[in-house]
Short mmCIF file of C-alpha atoms in Angstrom, two decimals:
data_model
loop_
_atom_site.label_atom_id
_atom_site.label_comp_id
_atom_site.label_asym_id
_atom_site.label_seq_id
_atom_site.Cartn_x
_atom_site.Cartn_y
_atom_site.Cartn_z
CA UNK A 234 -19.98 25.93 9.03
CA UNK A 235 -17.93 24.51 11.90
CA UNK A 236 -14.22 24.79 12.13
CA UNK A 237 -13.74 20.41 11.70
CA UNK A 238 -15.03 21.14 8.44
CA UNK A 239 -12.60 22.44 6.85
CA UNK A 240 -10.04 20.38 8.79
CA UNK A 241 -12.22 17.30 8.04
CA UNK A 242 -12.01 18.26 3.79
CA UNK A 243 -8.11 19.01 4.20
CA UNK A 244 -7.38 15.44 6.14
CA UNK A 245 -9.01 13.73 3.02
CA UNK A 246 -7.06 15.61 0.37
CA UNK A 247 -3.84 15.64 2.25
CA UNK A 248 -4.23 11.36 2.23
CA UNK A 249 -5.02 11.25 -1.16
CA UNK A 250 -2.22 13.78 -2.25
CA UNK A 251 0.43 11.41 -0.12
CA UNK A 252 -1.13 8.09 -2.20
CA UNK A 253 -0.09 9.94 -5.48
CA UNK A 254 3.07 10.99 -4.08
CA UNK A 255 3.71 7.60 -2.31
CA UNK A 256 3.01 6.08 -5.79
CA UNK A 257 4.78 8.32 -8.45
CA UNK A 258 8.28 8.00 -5.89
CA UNK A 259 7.67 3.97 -6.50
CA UNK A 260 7.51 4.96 -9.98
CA UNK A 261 10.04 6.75 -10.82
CA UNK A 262 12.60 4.24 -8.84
CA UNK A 263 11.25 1.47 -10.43
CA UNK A 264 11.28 3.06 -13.96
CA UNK A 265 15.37 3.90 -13.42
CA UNK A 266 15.61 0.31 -12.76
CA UNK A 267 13.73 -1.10 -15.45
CA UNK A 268 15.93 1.27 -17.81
CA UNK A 269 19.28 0.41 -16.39
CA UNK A 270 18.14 -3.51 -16.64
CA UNK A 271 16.88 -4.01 -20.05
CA UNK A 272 18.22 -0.82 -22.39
CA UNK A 273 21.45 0.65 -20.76
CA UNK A 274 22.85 -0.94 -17.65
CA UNK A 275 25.17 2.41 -16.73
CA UNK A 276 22.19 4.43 -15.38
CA UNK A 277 21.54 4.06 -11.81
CA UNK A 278 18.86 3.02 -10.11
CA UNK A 279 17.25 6.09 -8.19
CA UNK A 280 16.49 4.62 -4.62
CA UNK A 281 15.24 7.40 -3.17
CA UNK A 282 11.71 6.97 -4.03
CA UNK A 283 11.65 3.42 -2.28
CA UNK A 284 10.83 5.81 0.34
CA UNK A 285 7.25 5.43 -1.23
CA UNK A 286 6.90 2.46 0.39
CA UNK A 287 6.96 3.50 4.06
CA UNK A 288 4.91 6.67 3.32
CA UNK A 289 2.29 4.35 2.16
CA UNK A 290 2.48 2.51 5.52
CA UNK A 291 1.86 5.56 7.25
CA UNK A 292 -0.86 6.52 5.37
CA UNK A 293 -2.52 3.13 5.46
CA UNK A 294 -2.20 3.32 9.43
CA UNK A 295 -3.64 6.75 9.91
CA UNK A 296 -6.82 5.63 7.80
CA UNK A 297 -7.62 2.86 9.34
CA UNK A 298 -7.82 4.59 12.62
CA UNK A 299 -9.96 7.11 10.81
CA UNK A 300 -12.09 4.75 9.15
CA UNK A 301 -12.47 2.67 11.58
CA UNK A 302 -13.69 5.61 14.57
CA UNK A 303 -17.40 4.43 13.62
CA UNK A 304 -17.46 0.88 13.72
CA UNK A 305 -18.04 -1.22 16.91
CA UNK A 306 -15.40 -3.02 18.88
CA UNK A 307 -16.98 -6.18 18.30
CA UNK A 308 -17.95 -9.02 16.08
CA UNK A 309 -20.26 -7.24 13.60
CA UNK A 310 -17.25 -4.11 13.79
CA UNK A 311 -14.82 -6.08 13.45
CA UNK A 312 -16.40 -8.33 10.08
CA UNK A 313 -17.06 -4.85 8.20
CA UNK A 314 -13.69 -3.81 8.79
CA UNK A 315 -12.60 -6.71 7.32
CA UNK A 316 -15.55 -7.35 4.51
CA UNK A 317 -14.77 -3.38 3.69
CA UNK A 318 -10.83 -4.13 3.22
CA UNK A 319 -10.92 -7.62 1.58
CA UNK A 320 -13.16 -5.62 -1.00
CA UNK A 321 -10.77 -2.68 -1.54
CA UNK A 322 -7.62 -4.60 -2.06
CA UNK A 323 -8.31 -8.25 -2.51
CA UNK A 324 -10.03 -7.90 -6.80
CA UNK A 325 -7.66 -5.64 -8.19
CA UNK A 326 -4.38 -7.39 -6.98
CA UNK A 327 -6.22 -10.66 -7.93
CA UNK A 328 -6.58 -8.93 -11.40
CA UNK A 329 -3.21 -8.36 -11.11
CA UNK A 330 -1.27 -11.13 -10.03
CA UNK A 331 -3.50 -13.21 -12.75
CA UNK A 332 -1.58 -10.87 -15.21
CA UNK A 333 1.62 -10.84 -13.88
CA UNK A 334 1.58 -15.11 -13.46
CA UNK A 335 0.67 -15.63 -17.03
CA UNK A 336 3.67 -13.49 -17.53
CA UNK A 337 5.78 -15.25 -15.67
CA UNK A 338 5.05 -18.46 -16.68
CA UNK A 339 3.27 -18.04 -20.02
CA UNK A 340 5.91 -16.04 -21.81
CA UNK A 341 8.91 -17.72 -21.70
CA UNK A 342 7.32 -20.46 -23.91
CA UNK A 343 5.95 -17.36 -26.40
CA UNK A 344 9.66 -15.79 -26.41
CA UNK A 345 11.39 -19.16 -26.95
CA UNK A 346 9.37 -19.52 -30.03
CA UNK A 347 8.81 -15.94 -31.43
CA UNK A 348 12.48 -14.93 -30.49
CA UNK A 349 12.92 -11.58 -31.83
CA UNK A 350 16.44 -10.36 -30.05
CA UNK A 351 14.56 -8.24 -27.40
CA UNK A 352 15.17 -9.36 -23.77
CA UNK A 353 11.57 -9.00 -22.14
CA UNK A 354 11.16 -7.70 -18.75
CA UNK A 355 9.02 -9.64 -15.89
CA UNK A 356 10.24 -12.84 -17.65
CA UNK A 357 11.67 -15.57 -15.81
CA UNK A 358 13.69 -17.72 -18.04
CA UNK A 359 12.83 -21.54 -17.67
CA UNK A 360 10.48 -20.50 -15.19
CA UNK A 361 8.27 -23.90 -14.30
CA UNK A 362 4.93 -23.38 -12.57
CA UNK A 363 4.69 -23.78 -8.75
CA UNK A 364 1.30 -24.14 -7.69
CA UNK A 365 2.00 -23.92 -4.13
CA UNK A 366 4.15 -20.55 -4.46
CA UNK A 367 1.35 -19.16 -6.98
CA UNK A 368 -1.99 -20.05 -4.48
CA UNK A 369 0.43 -18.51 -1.44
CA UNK A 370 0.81 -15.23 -3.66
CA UNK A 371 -2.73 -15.26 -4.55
CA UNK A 372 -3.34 -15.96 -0.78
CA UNK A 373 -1.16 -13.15 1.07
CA UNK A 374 1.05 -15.91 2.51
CA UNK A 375 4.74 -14.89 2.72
CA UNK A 376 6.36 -17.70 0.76
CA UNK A 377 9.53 -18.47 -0.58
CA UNK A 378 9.89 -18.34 -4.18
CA UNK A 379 11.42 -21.33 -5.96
CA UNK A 380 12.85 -19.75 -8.61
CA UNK A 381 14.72 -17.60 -6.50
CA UNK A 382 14.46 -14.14 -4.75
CA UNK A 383 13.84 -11.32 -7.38
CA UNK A 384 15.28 -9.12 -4.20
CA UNK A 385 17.29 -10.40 -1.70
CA UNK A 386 16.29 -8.50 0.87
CA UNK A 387 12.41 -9.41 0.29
CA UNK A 388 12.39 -13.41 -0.16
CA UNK A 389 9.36 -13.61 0.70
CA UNK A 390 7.52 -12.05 -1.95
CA UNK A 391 4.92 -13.11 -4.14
CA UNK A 392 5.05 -13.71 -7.55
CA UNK A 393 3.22 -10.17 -8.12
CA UNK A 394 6.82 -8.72 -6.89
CA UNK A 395 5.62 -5.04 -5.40
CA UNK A 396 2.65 -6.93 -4.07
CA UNK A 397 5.19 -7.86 -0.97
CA UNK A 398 3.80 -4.50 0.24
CA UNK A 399 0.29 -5.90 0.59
CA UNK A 400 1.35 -8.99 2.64
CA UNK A 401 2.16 -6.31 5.50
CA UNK A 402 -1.19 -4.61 4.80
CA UNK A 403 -3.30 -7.44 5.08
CA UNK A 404 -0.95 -8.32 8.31
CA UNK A 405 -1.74 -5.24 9.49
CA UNK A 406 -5.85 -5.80 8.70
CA UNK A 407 -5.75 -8.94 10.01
CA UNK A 408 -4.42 -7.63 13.38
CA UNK A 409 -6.20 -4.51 13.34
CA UNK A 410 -9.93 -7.06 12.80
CA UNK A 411 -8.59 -9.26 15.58
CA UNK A 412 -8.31 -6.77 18.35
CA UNK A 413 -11.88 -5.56 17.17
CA UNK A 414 -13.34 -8.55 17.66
CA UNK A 415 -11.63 -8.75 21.33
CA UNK A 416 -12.90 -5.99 22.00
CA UNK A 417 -10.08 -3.89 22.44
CA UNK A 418 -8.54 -0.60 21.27
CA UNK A 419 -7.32 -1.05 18.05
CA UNK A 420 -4.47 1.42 17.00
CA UNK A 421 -2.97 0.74 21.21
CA UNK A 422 -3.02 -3.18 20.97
CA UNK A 423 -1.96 -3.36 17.35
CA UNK A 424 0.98 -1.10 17.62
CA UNK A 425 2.05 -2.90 21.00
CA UNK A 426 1.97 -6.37 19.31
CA UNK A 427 3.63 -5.00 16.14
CA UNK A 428 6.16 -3.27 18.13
CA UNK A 429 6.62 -6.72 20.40
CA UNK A 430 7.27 -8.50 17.08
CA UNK A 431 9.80 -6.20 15.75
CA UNK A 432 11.21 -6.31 18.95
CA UNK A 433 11.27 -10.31 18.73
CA UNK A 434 12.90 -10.33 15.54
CA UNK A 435 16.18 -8.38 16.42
CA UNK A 436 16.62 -11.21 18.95
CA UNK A 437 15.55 -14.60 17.30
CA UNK A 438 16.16 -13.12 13.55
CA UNK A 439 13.63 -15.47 11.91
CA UNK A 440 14.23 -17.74 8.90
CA UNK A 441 10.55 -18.06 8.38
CA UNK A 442 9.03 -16.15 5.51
CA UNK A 443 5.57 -15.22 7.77
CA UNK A 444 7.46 -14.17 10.63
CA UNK A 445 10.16 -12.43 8.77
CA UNK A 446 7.95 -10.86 7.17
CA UNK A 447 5.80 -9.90 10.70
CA UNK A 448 9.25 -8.88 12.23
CA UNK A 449 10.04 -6.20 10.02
CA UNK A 450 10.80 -2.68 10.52
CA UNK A 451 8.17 -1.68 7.79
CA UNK A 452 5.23 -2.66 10.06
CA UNK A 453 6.03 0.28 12.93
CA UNK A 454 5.44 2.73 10.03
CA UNK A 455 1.46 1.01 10.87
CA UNK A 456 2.63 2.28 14.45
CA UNK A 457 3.18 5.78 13.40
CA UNK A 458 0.13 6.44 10.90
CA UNK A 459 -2.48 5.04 14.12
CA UNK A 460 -0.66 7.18 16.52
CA UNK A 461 -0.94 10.32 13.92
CA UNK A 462 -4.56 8.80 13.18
CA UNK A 463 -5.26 8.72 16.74
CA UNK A 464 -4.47 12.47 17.63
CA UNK A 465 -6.16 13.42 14.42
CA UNK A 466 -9.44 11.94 15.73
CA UNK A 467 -8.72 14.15 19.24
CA UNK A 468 -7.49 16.84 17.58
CA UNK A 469 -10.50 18.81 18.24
CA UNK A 470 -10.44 18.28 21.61
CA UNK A 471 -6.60 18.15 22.48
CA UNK A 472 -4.69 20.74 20.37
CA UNK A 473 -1.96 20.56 22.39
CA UNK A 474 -1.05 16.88 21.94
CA UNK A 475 -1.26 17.55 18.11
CA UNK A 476 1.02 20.47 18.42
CA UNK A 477 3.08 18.33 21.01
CA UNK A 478 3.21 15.24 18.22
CA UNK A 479 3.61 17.91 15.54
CA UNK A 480 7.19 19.22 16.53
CA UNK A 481 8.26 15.81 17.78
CA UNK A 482 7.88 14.43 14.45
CA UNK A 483 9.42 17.00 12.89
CA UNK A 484 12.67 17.29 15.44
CA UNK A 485 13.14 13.32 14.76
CA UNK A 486 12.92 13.21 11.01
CA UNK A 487 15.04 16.30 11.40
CA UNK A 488 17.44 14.58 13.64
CA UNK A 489 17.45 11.45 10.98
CA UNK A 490 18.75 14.03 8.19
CA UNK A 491 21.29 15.69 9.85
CA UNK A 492 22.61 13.26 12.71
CA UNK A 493 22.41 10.73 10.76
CA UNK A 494 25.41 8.94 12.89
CA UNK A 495 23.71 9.56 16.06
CA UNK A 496 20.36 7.74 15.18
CA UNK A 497 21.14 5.02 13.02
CA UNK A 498 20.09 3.03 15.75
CA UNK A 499 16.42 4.36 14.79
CA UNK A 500 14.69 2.17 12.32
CA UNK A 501 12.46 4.70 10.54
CA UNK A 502 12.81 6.86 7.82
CA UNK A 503 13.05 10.74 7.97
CA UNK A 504 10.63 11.60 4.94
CA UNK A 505 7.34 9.42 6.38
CA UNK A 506 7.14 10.94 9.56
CA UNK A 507 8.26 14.54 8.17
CA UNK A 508 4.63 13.67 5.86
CA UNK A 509 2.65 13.35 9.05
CA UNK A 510 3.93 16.53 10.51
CA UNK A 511 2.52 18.22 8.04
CA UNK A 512 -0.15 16.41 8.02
CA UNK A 513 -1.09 17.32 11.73
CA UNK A 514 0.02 21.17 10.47
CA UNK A 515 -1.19 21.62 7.54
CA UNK A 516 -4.69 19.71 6.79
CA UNK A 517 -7.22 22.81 8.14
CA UNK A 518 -5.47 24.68 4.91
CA UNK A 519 -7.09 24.39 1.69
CA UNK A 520 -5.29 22.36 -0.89
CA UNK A 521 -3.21 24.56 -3.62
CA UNK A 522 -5.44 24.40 -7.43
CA UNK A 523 -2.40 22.68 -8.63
CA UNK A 524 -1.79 20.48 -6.04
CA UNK A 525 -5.61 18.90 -6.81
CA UNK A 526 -4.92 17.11 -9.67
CA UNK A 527 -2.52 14.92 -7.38
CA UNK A 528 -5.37 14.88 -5.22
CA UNK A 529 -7.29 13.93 -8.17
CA UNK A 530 -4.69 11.02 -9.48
CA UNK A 531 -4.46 9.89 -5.95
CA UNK A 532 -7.47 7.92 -6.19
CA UNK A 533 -5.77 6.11 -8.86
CA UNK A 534 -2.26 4.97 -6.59
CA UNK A 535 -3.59 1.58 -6.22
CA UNK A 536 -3.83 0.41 -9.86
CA UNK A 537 -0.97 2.72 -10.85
CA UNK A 538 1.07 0.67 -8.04
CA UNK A 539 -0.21 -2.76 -8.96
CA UNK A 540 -0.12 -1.91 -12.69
CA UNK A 541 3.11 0.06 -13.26
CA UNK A 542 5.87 -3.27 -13.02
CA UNK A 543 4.14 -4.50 -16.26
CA UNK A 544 2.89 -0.87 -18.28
CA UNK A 545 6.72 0.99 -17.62
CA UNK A 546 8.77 -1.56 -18.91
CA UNK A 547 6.92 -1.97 -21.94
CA UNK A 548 7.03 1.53 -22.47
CA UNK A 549 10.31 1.99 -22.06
CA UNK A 550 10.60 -1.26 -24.54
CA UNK A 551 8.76 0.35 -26.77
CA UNK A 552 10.37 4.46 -26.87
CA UNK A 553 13.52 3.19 -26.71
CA UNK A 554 13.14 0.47 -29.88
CA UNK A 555 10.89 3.42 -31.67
CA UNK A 556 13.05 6.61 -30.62
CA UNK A 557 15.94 6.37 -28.88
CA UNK A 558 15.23 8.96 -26.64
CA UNK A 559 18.15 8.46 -24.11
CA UNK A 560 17.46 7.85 -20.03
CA UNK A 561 16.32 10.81 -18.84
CA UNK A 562 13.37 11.74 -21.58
CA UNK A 563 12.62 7.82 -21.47
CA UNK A 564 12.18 7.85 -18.34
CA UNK A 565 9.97 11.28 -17.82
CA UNK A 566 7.67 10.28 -20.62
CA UNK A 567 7.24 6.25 -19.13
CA UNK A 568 6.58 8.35 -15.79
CA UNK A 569 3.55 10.31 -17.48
CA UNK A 570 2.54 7.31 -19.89
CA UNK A 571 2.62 5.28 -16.56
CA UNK A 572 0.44 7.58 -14.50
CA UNK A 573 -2.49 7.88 -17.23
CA UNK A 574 -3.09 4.58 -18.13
CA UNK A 575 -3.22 4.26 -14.06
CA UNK A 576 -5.51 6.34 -14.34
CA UNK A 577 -7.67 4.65 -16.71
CA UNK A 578 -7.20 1.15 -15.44
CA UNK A 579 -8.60 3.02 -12.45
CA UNK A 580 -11.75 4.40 -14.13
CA UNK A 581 -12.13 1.34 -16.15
CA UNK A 582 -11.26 -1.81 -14.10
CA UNK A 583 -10.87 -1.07 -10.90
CA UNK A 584 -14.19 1.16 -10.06
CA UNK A 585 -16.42 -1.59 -12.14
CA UNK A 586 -14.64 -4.57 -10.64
CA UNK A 587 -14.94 -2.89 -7.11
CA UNK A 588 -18.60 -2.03 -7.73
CA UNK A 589 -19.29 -4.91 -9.10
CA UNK A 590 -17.76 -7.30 -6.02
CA UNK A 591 -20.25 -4.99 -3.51
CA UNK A 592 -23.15 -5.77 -5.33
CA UNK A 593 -22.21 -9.77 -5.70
CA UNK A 594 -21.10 -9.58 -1.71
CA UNK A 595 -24.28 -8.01 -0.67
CA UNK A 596 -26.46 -10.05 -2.79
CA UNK A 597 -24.93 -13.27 -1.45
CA UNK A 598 -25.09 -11.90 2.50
CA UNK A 599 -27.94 -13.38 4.15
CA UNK A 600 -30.47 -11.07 4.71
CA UNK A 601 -31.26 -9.90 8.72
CA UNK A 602 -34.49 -11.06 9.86
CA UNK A 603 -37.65 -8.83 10.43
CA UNK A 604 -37.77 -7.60 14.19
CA UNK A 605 -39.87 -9.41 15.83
CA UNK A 606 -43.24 -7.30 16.97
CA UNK A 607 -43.95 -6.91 20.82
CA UNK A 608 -46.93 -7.78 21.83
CA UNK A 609 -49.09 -5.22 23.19
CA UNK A 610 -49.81 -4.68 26.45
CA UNK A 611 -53.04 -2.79 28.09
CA UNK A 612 -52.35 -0.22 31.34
#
């Protein structure tokens, strides 16, 4: 056995453990909110786990350095790259936004008529249907909604709210596939034009939902997971940069939590880039037996984030009407409800539908034709 093995085994759990992490922060934030907003507005929304977000980022960016170490810096490399990410993310959040527009739209008329004294979550009242703002959503196209911001700060998202998060990833594929197909280095040309645009947007400060949206801070965390992706591809072969990128991770997120007056200049959060750290440090260990069924449920983060906005609040709906359990046993059990049927919309809907759009793309891909035979030749 070689020593990448191991190394190679403990960069795939350590991703997958950060998804379920990444994820269950989301959650728990989200759950607070949904609480304080439809059963008892004096709990507090717990931001911290918005920190999800950006961890996510970083993940996504060291991944796609990973993923993409095999595939040719060309046409045909750069249409697998994007064939292979249209078919991870586009079906599910499809799946998803259908849901969470016949929400939107559809239940306002059910409520008006079936009033029963219960204020419903996701429901948008005398919400009247935008075509335009839905295909955008459907789309990935920043766009602002008519109806009005859900969050200020994000007017640009779609009408699946958390799938805001996915405009920058498919921003982020879309640039990545581009410098592909030029030829170029990904992870060096796509964090110097993401870094440009950032750069851009402190000094024009867009009113445009695509560039806003282009110009955020969110998209260096992309920048940090390729650079992290990048030394974990050289690791190998250049121990010293990953010990160099190691500590200088961890002195900056350090320097974010304690000089926090000194470096508010600095865009990024301290928690994502304390995760690659230990990352770099820690992925030749093996995982702890407990720590595997979050490397287990990780494979799930992706329907449990699409998912949860519409399962919590229903469960918290539905504990608080049945049991009155106050905020924080509410909110633990909607956690652990949450997670599991995550889980199962995972094993159920997302694996089939993902299996099942592979099969229908590679059925409708024309086939290559036969090699033509060279004719032979006599000495």
């Amino acid at each position: 056995m070689t020593a990448s093995t191991p190394t190679s085994a403990g960069r795939s759990e350590f991703i997958q453990m950060g998804r379920f992490v990444a994820a269950g922060l989301v959650l728990v934030t989200h759950s607070t909110l949904y609480y304080g907003k439809y059963v008892d507005d004096s709990v507090r929304v717990w931001h911290f786990g918005e920190i999800g977000v950006p961890i996510f980022f970083v993940i996504s960016g060291i991944v796609m350095v990973m993923s993409s170490t095999r595939l040719t810096r060309d046409a045909a490399g750069s249409r697998e790259f994007a064939i292979r990410r249209l078919i991870r993310i586009v079906p599910l959040y499809w799946l998803a936004t259908a849901v969470a527009t016949t929400i939107f739209y559809g239940l306002p008329w059910v409520v008006e008529r079936v009033r029963s004294g219960i204020t419903l979550p996701w429901v948008s009242e005398g919400a009247s249907l935008d075509v335009v703002y839905t295909v955008k959503s459907f789309l990935f196209v920043p766009a602002l909604n008519p109806e009005g911001a859900t969050d200020p700060g994000l007017p640009y998202a779609p009408i699946h709210g958390v799938g805001w998060t996915l405009l920058h990833e498919m921003f982020f594929y879309a640039l990545f596939a581009l410098v592909m197909l030029a030829r170029g280095r990904p992870a060096r040309w796509a964090s110097a034009v993401i870094v440009g645009l950032y750069v851009l947007g402190r000094v024009v400060e867009p009113t445009d939902p695509i560039l806003d949206m282009m110009t955020r801070a969110y998209n260096l965390y992309f920048v940090v997971g390729m650079v992290i992706g990048t030394v974990v591809v050289w690791g190998d072969r250049h121990r010293r940069l990953t010990q160099a990128l190691t500590w200088g991770l961890t002195v900056v997120a350090l320097a974010k939590w304690l000089l926090p007056g000194l470096t508010g200049w600095f865009p990024l959060d301290p928690l994502p880039l304390a995760l690659g750290a230990a990352m770099l440090a820690f992925t030749a260990l093996p995982m702890p037996g407990p720590a595997r069924v979050g490397v287990q449920l990780g494979n799930s983060s992706y329907s449990l984030y699409l998912f949860h906005p519409i399962v919590a609040p229903a469960v918290i709906l539905v504990l608080d009407k049945a049991l009155s359990l106050g905020a924080p046993v509410t909110i633990t059990v909607t956690w652990f409800v949450t997670v599991a049927v995550g889980h199962g919309i995972y094993l159920w809907v997302e694996n089939p539908l993902t299996r099942w759009t592979k099969r229908t793309f590679r059925r409708s891909r024309p086939k290559a034709p036969p090699p033509v035979p060279r004719p032979e030749t006599t000495s």
